[in-house]
Coordinates of N, CA and C and ligand atoms in Angstrom, one line a residue:
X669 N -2.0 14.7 -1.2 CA -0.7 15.4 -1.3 C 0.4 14.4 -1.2
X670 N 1.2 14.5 -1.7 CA 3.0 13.9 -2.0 C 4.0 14.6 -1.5
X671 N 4.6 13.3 -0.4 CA 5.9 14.1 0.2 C 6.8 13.0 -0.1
X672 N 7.9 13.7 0.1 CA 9.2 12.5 0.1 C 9.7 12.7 1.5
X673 N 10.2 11.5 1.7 CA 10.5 11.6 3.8 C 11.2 10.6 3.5
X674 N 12.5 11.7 4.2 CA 13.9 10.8 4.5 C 13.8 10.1 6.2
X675 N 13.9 9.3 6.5 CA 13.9 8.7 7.4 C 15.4 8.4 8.2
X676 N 16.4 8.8 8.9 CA 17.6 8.4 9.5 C 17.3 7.7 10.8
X677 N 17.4 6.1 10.9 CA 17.1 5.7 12.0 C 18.3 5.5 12.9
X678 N 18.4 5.9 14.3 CA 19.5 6.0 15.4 C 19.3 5.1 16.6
X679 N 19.2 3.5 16.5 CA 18.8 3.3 18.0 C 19.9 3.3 18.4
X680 N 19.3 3.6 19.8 CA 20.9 3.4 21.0 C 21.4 2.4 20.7
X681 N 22.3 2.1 21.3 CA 23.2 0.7 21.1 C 23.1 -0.2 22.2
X682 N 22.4 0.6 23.9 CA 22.5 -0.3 24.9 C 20.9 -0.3 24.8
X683 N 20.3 -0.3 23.5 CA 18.4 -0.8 24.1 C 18.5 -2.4 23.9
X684 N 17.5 -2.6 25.1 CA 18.1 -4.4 25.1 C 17.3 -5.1 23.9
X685 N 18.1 -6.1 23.6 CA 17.4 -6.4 21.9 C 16.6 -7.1 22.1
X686 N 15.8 -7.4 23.2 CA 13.9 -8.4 23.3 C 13.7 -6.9 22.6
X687 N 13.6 -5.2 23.4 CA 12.9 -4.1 23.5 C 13.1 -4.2 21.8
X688 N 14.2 -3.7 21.3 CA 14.8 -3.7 19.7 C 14.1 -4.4 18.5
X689 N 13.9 -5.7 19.1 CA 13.0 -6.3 17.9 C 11.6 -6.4 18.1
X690 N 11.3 -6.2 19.1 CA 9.7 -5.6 19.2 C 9.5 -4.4 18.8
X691 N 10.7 -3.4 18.8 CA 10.1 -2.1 18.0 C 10.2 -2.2 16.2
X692 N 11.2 -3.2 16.3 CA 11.2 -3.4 14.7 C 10.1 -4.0 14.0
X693 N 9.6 -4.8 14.6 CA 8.6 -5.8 14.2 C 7.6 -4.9 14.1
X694 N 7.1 -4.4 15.2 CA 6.2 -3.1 14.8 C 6.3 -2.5 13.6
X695 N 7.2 -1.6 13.6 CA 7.3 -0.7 12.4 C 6.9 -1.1 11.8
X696 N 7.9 -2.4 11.2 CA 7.6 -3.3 10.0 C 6.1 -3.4 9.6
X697 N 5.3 -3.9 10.4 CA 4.0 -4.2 10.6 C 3.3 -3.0 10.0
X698 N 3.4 -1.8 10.6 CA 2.9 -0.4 10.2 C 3.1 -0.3 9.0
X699 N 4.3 -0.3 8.7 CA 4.6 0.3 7.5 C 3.9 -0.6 6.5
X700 N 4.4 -1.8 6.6 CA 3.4 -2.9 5.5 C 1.8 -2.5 5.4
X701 N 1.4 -1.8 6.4 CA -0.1 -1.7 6.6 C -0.6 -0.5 5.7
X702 N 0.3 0.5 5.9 CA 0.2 1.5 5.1 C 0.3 2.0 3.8
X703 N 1.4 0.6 3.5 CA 1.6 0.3 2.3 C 0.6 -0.2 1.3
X704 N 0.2 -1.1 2.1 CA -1.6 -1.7 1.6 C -2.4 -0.9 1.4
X705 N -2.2 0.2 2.4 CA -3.6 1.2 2.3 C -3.6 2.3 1.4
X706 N -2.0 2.3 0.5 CA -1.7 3.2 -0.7 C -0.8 4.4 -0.2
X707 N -1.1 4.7 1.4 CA -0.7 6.2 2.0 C 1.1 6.0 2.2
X708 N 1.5 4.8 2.3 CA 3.4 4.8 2.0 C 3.1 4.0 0.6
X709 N 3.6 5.4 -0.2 CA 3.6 4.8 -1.8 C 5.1 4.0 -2.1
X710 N 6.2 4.7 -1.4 CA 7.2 4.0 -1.6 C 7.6 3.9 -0.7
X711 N 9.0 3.0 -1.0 CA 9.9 2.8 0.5 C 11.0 2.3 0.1
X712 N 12.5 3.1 -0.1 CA 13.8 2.7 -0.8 C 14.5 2.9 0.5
X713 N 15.6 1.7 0.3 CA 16.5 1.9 1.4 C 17.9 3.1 0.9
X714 N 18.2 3.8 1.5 CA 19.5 4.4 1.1 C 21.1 3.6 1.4
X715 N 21.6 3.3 0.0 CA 22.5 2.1 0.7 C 23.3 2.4 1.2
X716 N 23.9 2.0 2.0 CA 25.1 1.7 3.1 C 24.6 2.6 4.4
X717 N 23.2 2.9 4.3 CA 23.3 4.0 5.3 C 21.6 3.2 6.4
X718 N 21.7 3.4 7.4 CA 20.1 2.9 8.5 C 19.4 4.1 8.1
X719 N 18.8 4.5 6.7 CA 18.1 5.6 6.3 C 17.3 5.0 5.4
X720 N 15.9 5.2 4.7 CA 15.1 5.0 4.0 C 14.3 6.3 3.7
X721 N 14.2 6.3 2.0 CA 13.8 7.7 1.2 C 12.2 7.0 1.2
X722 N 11.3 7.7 1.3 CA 9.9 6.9 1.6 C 9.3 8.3 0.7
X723 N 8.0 7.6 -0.2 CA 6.7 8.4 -0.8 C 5.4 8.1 -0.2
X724 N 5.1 9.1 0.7 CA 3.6 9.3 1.0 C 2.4 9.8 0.4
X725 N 1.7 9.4 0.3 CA 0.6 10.2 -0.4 C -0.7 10.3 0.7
X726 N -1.2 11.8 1.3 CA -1.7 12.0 2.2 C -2.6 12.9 1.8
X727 N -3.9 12.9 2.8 CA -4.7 14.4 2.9 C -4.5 15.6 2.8
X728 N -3.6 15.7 4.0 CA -2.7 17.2 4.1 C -2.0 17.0 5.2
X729 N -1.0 17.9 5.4 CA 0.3 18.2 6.6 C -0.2 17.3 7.8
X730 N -1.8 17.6 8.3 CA -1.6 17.0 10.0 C -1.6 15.5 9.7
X731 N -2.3 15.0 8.4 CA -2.0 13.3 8.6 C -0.5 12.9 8.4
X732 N -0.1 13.4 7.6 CA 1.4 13.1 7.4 C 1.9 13.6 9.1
X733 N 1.7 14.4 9.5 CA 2.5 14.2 11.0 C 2.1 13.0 11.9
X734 N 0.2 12.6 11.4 CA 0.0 12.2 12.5 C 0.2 10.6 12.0
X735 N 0.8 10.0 10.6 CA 1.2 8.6 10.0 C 3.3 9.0 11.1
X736 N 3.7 10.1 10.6 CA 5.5 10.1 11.0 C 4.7 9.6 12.7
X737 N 4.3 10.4 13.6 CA 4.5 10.1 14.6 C 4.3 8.9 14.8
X738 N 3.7 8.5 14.8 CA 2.6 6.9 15.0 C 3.8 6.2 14.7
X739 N 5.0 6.4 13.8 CA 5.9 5.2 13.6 C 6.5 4.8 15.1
X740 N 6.5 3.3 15.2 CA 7.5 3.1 16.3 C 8.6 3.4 16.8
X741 N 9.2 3.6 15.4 CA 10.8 3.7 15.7 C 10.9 5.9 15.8
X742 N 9.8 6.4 15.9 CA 9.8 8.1 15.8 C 10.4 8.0 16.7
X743 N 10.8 8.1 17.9 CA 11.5 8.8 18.8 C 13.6 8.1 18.4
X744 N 13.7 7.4 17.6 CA 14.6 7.0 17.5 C 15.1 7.3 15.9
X745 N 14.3 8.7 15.5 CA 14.6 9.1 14.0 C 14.9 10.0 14.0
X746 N 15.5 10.9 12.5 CA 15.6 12.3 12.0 C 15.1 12.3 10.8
X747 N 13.9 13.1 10.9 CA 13.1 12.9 9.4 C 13.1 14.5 8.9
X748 N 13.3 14.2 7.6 CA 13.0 15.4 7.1 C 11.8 15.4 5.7
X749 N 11.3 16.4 5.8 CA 10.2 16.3 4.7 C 10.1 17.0 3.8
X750 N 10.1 16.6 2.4 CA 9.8 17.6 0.9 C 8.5 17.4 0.2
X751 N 8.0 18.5 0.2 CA 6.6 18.7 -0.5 C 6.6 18.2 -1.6
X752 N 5.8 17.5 -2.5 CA 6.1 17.1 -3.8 C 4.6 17.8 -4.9
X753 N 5.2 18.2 -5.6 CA 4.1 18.1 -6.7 C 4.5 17.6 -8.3
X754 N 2.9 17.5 -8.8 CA 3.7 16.7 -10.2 C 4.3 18.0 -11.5
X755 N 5.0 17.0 -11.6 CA 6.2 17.9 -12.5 C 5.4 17.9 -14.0
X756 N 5.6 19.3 -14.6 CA 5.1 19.3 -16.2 C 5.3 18.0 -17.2
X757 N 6.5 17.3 -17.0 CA 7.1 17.0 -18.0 C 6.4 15.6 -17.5
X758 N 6.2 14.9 -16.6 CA 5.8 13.6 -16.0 C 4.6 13.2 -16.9
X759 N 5.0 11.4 -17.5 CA 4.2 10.7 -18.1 C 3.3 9.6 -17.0
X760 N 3.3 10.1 -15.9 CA 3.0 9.3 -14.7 C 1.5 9.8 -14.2
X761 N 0.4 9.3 -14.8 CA -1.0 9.2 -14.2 C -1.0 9.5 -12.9
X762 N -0.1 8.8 -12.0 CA 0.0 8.8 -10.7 C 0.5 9.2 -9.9
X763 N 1.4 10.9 -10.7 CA 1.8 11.7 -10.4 C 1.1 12.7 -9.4
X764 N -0.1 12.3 -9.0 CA -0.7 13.8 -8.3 C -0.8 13.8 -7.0
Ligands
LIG1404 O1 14.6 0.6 8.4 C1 14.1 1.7 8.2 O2 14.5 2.5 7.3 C2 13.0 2.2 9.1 C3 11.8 1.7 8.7 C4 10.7 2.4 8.2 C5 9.7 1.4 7.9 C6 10.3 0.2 8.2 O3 9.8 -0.9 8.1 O4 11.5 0.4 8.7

Protein backbone atom coordinates (compact mmCIF):
# COMPACT_ATOMS: atom_id res chain seq x y z
CA UNK A 1 0.00 0.00 0.00
CA UNK A 2 1.04 3.86 -0.93
CA UNK A 3 0.90 6.72 1.24
CA UNK A 4 2.09 10.19 0.96
CA UNK A 5 3.32 11.60 4.45
CA UNK A 6 3.85 15.06 5.00
CA UNK A 7 6.33 15.39 7.71
CA UNK A 8 6.44 19.09 9.68
CA UNK A 9 9.55 18.92 11.88
CA UNK A 10 9.40 21.38 15.21
CA UNK A 11 12.39 20.99 17.46
CA UNK A 12 12.45 23.09 20.45
CA UNK A 13 14.93 25.65 20.19
CA UNK A 14 16.42 25.20 23.84
CA UNK A 15 17.28 21.07 23.03
CA UNK A 16 20.95 21.19 23.63
CA UNK A 17 22.57 20.62 20.15
CA UNK A 18 25.04 17.31 21.39
CA UNK A 19 20.93 15.94 22.14
CA UNK A 20 19.89 17.72 18.33
CA UNK A 21 22.45 16.10 16.30
CA UNK A 22 22.24 12.75 17.74
CA UNK A 23 18.62 12.87 16.90
CA UNK A 24 19.40 14.00 13.43
CA UNK A 25 21.93 11.58 12.73
CA UNK A 26 19.52 8.94 13.67
CA UNK A 27 16.77 9.73 11.60
CA UNK A 28 19.05 10.29 8.86
CA UNK A 29 20.36 6.76 9.38
CA UNK A 30 16.65 5.35 9.48
CA UNK A 31 15.50 6.88 6.80
CA UNK A 32 18.49 5.90 4.46
CA UNK A 33 17.77 2.38 5.76
CA UNK A 34 14.42 2.35 4.63
CA UNK A 35 15.11 3.80 1.77
CA UNK A 36 17.33 0.80 0.82
CA UNK A 37 14.79 -1.49 1.92
CA UNK A 38 12.24 0.15 -0.83
CA UNK A 39 9.50 1.00 2.13
CA UNK A 40 10.47 5.16 1.91
CA UNK A 41 10.06 5.30 -1.78
CA UNK A 42 10.51 8.91 -1.80
CA UNK A 43 11.67 11.78 0.12
CA UNK A 44 11.25 15.63 -1.18
CA UNK A 45 12.06 18.48 0.85
CA UNK A 46 9.26 21.23 0.81
CA UNK A 47 11.21 24.42 0.11
CA UNK A 48 11.61 27.08 2.46
CA UNK A 49 9.75 25.12 4.95
CA UNK A 50 11.55 22.11 8.03
CA UNK A 51 8.81 19.86 6.17
CA UNK A 52 9.39 16.80 3.81
CA UNK A 53 6.50 15.27 1.40
CA UNK A 54 7.78 11.38 1.69
CA UNK A 55 6.27 8.09 -0.47
CA UNK A 56 5.95 4.91 1.51
CA UNK A 57 5.11 1.80 0.22
CA UNK A 58 3.87 -0.62 3.09
CA UNK A 59 1.89 -3.80 4.07
CA UNK A 60 -0.98 -2.05 5.60
CA UNK A 61 -1.88 0.96 8.21
CA UNK A 62 -0.12 -0.72 11.47
CA UNK A 63 3.37 -0.89 9.58
CA UNK A 64 3.10 2.53 8.35
CA UNK A 65 2.36 3.57 12.05
CA UNK A 66 4.73 1.28 13.27
CA UNK A 67 7.87 2.76 10.40
CA UNK A 68 6.15 6.92 11.52
CA UNK A 69 6.70 6.10 15.05
CA UNK A 70 10.02 4.50 15.17
CA UNK A 71 11.28 7.92 13.49
CA UNK A 72 13.54 9.70 15.87
CA UNK A 73 12.47 12.94 15.30
CA UNK A 74 8.31 11.51 15.97
CA UNK A 75 7.78 13.28 19.04
CA UNK A 76 9.14 16.50 17.49
CA UNK A 77 6.62 16.16 14.23
CA UNK A 78 3.12 16.88 12.66
CA UNK A 79 2.44 14.19 10.20
CA UNK A 80 -0.24 13.83 8.17
CA UNK A 81 -1.15 10.91 5.99
CA UNK A 82 -2.89 10.29 2.34
CA UNK A 83 -3.87 7.00 1.09
CA UNK A 84 -2.58 6.56 -2.35
CA UNK A 85 -3.80 4.39 -5.07
CA UNK A 86 -2.76 4.08 -8.74
CA UNK A 87 -4.43 6.40 -10.87
CA UNK A 88 -6.16 5.11 -14.38
CA UNK A 89 -4.25 7.23 -16.43
CA UNK A 90 -0.62 6.36 -14.90
CA UNK A 91 2.19 4.95 -17.32
CA UNK A 92 4.05 3.98 -14.12
CA UNK A 93 4.59 0.04 -13.56
CA UNK A 94 5.35 1.14 -10.10
CA UNK A 95 2.37 2.69 -9.47
CA UNK A 96 0.72 0.03 -7.17
O1 LIG B 1 14.35 16.85 7.65
C1 LIG B 1 13.24 16.28 7.64
O2 LIG B 1 12.37 16.55 6.82
C2 LIG B 1 12.98 15.15 8.59
C3 LIG B 1 13.57 13.92 8.10
C4 LIG B 1 12.95 12.78 7.75
C5 LIG B 1 13.92 11.83 7.33
C6 LIG B 1 15.15 12.58 7.48
O3 LIG B 1 16.29 12.17 7.26
O4 LIG B 1 14.90 13.83 7.94
Amino acid sequence: MLFQVRMDVHMPHDLPQEEAADILAREKAYSQALQDSGTWRHIWRIAGQYANVSIFDVKDNAELHAVLTGLPLFKFMTIKVTPLLRHPSSIREDDT
